[in-house]
C-alpha positions as a Markdown table, in Angstrom:
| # | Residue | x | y | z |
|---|---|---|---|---|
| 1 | Unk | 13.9 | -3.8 | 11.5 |
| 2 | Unk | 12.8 | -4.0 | 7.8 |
| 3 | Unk | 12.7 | -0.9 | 5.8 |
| 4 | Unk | 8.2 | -1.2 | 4.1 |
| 5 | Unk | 6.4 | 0.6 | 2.1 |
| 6 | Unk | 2.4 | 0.5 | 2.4 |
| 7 | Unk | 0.2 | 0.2 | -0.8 |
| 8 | Unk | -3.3 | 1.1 | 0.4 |
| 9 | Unk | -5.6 | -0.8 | -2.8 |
| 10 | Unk | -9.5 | 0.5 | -2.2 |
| 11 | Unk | -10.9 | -1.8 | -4.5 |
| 12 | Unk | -15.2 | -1.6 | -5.0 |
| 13 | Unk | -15.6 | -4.7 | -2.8 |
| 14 | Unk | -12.2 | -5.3 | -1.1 |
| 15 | Unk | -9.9 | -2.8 | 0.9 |
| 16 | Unk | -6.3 | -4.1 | 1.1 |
| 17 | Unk | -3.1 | -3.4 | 2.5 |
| 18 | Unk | 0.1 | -5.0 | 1.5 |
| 19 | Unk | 3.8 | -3.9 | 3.0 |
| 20 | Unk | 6.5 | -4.3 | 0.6 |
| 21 | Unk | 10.2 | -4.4 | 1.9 |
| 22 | Unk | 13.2 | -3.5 | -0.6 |
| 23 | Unk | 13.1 | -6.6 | -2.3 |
| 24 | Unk | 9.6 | -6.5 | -3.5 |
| 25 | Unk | 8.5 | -9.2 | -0.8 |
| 26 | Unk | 5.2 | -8.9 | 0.6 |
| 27 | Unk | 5.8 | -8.8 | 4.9 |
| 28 | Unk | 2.4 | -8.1 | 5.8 |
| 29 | Unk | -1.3 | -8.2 | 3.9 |
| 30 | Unk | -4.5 | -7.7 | 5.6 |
| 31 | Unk | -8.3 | -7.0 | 3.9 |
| 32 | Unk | -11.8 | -6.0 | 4.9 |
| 33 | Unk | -14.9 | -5.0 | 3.5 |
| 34 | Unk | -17.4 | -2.2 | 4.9 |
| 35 | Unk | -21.1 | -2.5 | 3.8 |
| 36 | Unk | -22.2 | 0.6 | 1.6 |
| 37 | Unk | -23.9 | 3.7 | 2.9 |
| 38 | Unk | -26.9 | 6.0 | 1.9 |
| 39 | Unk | -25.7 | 9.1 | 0.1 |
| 40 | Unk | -27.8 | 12.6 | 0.6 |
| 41 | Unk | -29.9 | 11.3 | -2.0 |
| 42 | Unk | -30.4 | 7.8 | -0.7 |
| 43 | Unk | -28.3 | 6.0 | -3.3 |
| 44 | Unk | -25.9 | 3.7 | -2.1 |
| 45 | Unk | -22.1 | 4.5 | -1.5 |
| 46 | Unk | -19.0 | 3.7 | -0.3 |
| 47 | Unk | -18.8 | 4.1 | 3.7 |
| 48 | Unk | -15.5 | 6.7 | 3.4 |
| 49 | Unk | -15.5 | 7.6 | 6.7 |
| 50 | Unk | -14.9 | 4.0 | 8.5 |
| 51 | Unk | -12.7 | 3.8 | 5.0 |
| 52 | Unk | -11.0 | 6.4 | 6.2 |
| 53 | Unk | -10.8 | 5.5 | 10.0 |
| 54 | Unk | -9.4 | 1.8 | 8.7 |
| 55 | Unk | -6.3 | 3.3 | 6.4 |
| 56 | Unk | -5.5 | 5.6 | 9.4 |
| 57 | Unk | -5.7 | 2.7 | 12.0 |
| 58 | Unk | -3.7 | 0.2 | 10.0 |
| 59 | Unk | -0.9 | 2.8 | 9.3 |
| 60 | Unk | -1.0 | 3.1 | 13.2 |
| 61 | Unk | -0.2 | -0.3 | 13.2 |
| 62 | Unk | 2.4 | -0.6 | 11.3 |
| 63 | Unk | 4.1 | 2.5 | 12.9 |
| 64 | Unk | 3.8 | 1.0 | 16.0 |
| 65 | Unk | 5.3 | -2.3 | 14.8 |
| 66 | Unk | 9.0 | -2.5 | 15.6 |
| 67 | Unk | 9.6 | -5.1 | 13.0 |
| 68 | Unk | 8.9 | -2.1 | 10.9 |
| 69 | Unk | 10.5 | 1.0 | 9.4 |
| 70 | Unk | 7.8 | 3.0 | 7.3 |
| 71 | Unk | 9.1 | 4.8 | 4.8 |
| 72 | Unk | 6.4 | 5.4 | 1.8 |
| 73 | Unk | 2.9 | 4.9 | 1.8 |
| 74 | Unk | 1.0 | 4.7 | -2.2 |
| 75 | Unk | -2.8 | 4.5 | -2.7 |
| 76 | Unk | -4.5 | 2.8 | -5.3 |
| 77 | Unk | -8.4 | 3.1 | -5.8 |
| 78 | Unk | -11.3 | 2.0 | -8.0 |
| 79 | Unk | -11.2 | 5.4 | -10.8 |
| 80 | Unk | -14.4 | 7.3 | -11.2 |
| 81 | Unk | -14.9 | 8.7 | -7.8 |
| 82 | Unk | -13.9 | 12.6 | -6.1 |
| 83 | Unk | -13.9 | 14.2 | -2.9 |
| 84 | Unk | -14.8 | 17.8 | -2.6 |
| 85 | Unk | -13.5 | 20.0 | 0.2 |
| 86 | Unk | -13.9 | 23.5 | 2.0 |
| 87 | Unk | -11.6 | 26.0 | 2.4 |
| 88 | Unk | -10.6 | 24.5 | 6.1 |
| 89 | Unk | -10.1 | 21.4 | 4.0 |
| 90 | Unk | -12.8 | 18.9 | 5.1 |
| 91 | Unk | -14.4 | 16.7 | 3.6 |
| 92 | Unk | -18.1 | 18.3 | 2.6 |
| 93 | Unk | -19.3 | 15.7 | 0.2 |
| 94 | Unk | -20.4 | 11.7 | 0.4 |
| 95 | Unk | -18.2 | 9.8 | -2.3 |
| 96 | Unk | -20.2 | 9.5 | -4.8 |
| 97 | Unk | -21.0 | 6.2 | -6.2 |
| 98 | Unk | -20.1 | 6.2 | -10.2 |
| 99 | Unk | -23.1 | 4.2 | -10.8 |
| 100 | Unk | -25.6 | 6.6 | -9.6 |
| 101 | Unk | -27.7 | 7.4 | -12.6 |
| 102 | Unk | -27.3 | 10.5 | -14.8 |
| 103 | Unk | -29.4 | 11.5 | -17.8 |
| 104 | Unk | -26.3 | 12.6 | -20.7 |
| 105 | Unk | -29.4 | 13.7 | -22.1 |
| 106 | Unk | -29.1 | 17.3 | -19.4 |
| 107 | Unk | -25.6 | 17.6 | -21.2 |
| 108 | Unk | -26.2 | 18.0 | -24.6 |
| 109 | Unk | -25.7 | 21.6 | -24.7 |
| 110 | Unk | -22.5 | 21.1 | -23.1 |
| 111 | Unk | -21.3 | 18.3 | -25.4 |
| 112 | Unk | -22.5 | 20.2 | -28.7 |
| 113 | Unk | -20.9 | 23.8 | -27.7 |
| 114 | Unk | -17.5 | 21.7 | -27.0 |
| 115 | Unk | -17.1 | 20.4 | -30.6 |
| 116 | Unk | -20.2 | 17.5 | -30.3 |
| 117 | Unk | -20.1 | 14.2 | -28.6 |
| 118 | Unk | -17.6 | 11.9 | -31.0 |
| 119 | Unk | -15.3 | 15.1 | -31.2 |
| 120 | Unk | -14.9 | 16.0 | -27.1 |
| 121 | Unk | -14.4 | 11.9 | -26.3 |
| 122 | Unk | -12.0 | 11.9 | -29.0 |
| 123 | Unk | -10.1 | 14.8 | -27.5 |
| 124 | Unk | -10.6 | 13.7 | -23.9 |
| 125 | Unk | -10.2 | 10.1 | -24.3 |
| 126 | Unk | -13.5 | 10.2 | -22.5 |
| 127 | Unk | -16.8 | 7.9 | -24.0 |
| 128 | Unk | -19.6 | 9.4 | -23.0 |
| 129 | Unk | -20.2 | 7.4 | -19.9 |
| 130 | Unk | -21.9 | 9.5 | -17.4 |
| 131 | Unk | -21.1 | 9.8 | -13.7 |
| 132 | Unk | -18.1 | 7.2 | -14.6 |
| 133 | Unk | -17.0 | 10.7 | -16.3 |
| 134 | Unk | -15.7 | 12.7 | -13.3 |
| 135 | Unk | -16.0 | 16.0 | -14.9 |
| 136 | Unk | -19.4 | 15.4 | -15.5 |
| 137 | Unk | -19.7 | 14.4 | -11.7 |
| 138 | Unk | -18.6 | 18.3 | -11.3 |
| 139 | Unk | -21.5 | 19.4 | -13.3 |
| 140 | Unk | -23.8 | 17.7 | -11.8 |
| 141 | Unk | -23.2 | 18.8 | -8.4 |
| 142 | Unk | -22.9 | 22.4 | -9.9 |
| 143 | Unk | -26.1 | 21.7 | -11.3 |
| 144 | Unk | -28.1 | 19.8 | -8.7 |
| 145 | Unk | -26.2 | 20.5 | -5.2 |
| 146 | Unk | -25.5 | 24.1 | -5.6 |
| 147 | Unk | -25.7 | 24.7 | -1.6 |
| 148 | Unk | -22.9 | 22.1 | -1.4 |
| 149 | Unk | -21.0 | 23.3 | -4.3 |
| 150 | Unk | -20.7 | 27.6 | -3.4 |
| 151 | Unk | -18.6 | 25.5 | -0.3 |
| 152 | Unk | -16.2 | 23.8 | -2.5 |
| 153 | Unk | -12.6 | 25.1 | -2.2 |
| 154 | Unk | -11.0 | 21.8 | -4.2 |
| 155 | Unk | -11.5 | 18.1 | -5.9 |
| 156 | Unk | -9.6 | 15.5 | -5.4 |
| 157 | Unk | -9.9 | 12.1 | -7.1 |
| 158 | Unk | -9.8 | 9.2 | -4.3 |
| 159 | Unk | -6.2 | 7.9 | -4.6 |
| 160 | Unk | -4.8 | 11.5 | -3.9 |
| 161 | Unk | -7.9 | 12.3 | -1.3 |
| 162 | Unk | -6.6 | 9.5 | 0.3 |
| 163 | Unk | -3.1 | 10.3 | 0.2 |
| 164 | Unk | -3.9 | 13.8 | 1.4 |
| 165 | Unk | -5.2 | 12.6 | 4.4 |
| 166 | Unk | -1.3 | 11.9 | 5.5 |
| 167 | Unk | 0.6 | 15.8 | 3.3 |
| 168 | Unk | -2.4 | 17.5 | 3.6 |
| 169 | Unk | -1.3 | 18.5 | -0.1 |
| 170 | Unk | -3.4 | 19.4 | -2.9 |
| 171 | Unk | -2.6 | 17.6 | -5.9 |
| 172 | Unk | -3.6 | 15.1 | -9.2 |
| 173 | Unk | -2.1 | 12.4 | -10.8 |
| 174 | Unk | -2.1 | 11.9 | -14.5 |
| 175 | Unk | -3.4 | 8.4 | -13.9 |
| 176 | Unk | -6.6 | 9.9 | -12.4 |
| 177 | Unk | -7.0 | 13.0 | -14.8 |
| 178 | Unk | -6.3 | 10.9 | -17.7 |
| 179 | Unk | -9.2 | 8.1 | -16.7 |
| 180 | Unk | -12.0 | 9.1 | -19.1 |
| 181 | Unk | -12.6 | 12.4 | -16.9 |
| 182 | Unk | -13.8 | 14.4 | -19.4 |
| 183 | Unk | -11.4 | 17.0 | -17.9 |
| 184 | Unk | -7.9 | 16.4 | -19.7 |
| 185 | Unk | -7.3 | 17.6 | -23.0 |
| 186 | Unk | -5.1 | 14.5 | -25.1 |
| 187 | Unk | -4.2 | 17.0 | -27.7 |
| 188 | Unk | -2.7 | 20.0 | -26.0 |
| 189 | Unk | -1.5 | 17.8 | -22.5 |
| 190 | Unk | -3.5 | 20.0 | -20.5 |
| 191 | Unk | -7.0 | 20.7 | -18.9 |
| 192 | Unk | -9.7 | 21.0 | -21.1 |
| 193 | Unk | -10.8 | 25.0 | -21.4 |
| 194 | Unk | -14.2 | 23.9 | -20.4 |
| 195 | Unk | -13.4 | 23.8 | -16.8 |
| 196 | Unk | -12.3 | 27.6 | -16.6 |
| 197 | Unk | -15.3 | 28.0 | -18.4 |
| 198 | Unk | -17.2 | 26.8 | -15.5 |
| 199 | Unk | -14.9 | 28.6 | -13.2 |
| 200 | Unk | -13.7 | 24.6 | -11.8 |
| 201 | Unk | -9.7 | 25.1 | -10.9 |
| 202 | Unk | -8.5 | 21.3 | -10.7 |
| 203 | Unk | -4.8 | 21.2 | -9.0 |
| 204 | Unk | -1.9 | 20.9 | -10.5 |
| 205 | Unk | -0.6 | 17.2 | -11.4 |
| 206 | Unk | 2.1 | 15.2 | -10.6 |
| 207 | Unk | 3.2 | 17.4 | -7.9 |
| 208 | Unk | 6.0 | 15.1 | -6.2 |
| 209 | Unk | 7.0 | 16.1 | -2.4 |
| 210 | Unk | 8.4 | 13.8 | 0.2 |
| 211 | Unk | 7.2 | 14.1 | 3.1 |
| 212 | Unk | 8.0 | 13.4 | 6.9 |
| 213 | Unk | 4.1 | 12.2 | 7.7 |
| 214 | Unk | 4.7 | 9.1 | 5.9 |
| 215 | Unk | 8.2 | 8.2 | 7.9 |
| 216 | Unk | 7.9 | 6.7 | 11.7 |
């Protein structure tokens, strides 16, 4: 029995799954792809929920495999993207696709009482890119889904949604805060005061925990 570790890649097009034993050899790779969905507003997203039900399935597999010892499981996803949850911790939200349009024009208030556009990107690291800018995603569903939002208890970014799917823990990851969010302040290593502004609590990062879930 070989001693794996799953990386989970959710790519835009491809989903993947490699196993890695402890000499960096690949054991096992599968892929799929899963045709996009209609979010709530009839723009096209990914399909998280068979996403979702694949991950869970393949992990199954490998669990079940006695060639196999599971002992880690890491996630790696296209950036740009959050889940929102409730307080019983579901999943309340589609995933919304970073392409969706957004008019930066709606933000210019925000942009000008945070020090003006060239300023705040400077600070955050964050071009003014639109919904590719995750804290603007949060606006805007302050903004435009405010039935959805007065039911949100916490964001994730995908890799750590994904990974709390398995912990059940609440947590970031510099790599996705630090991914032109518009959230993380480059100067001061921490969260931009904006978000307390807007009463948004964003979890702690780098929280490392190991955990029995991911061990067969």
């Amino acid at each position: 029995m070989k001693n794996v570790i799953a990386v989970i890649d959710i790519g835009k097009t491809n989903k993947k799954i490699f196993l890695f034993d402890e000499k960096f050899d690949v054991c096992l790779q599968n892929s799929t792809k899963f045709k996009e969905v209609l979010d709530d507003d009839g723009f096209p997203c990914d399909d998280l929920e068979s996403i979702e039900n694949w991950i869970l399935e393949q992990i199954k597999q490998v669990q079940n495999n006695p060639d196999f010892h599971l002992k880690a499981i890491n996630f790696s996803t296209h950036g740009a993207s959050l889940v929102y949850l409730d307080k019983q911790g579901n999943r309340i939200a589609p995933l919304y696709n970073y392409l969706k349009p957004l008019d930066i024009k709606n933000y210019d208030d925000f942009y000008k009482s945070n020090g003006g556009v060239e300023e705040f990107s400077r600070t955050t690291a964050s071009p003014s890119y639109g919904m590719l800018n995750t804290g603007l995603q949060m606006q805007w569903m302050q903004k435009d889904k405010p039935e959805v939002w007065k039911n949100v208890e916490s964001i994730l970014h995908y890799p750590q949604y994904l990974s709390y799917l398995f912990t059940k823990e609440i947590t970031a990851d510099f790599t996705s805060v630090g991914a032109h969010t518009a959230t993380w302040n480059f100067d001061k290593m921490e969260y931009h005061p904006w978000l307390k502004a807007a009463n948004i609590n964003l979890p702690e990062h780098c929280k490392r925990r190991k955990s029995n879930l991911y061990r067969n």
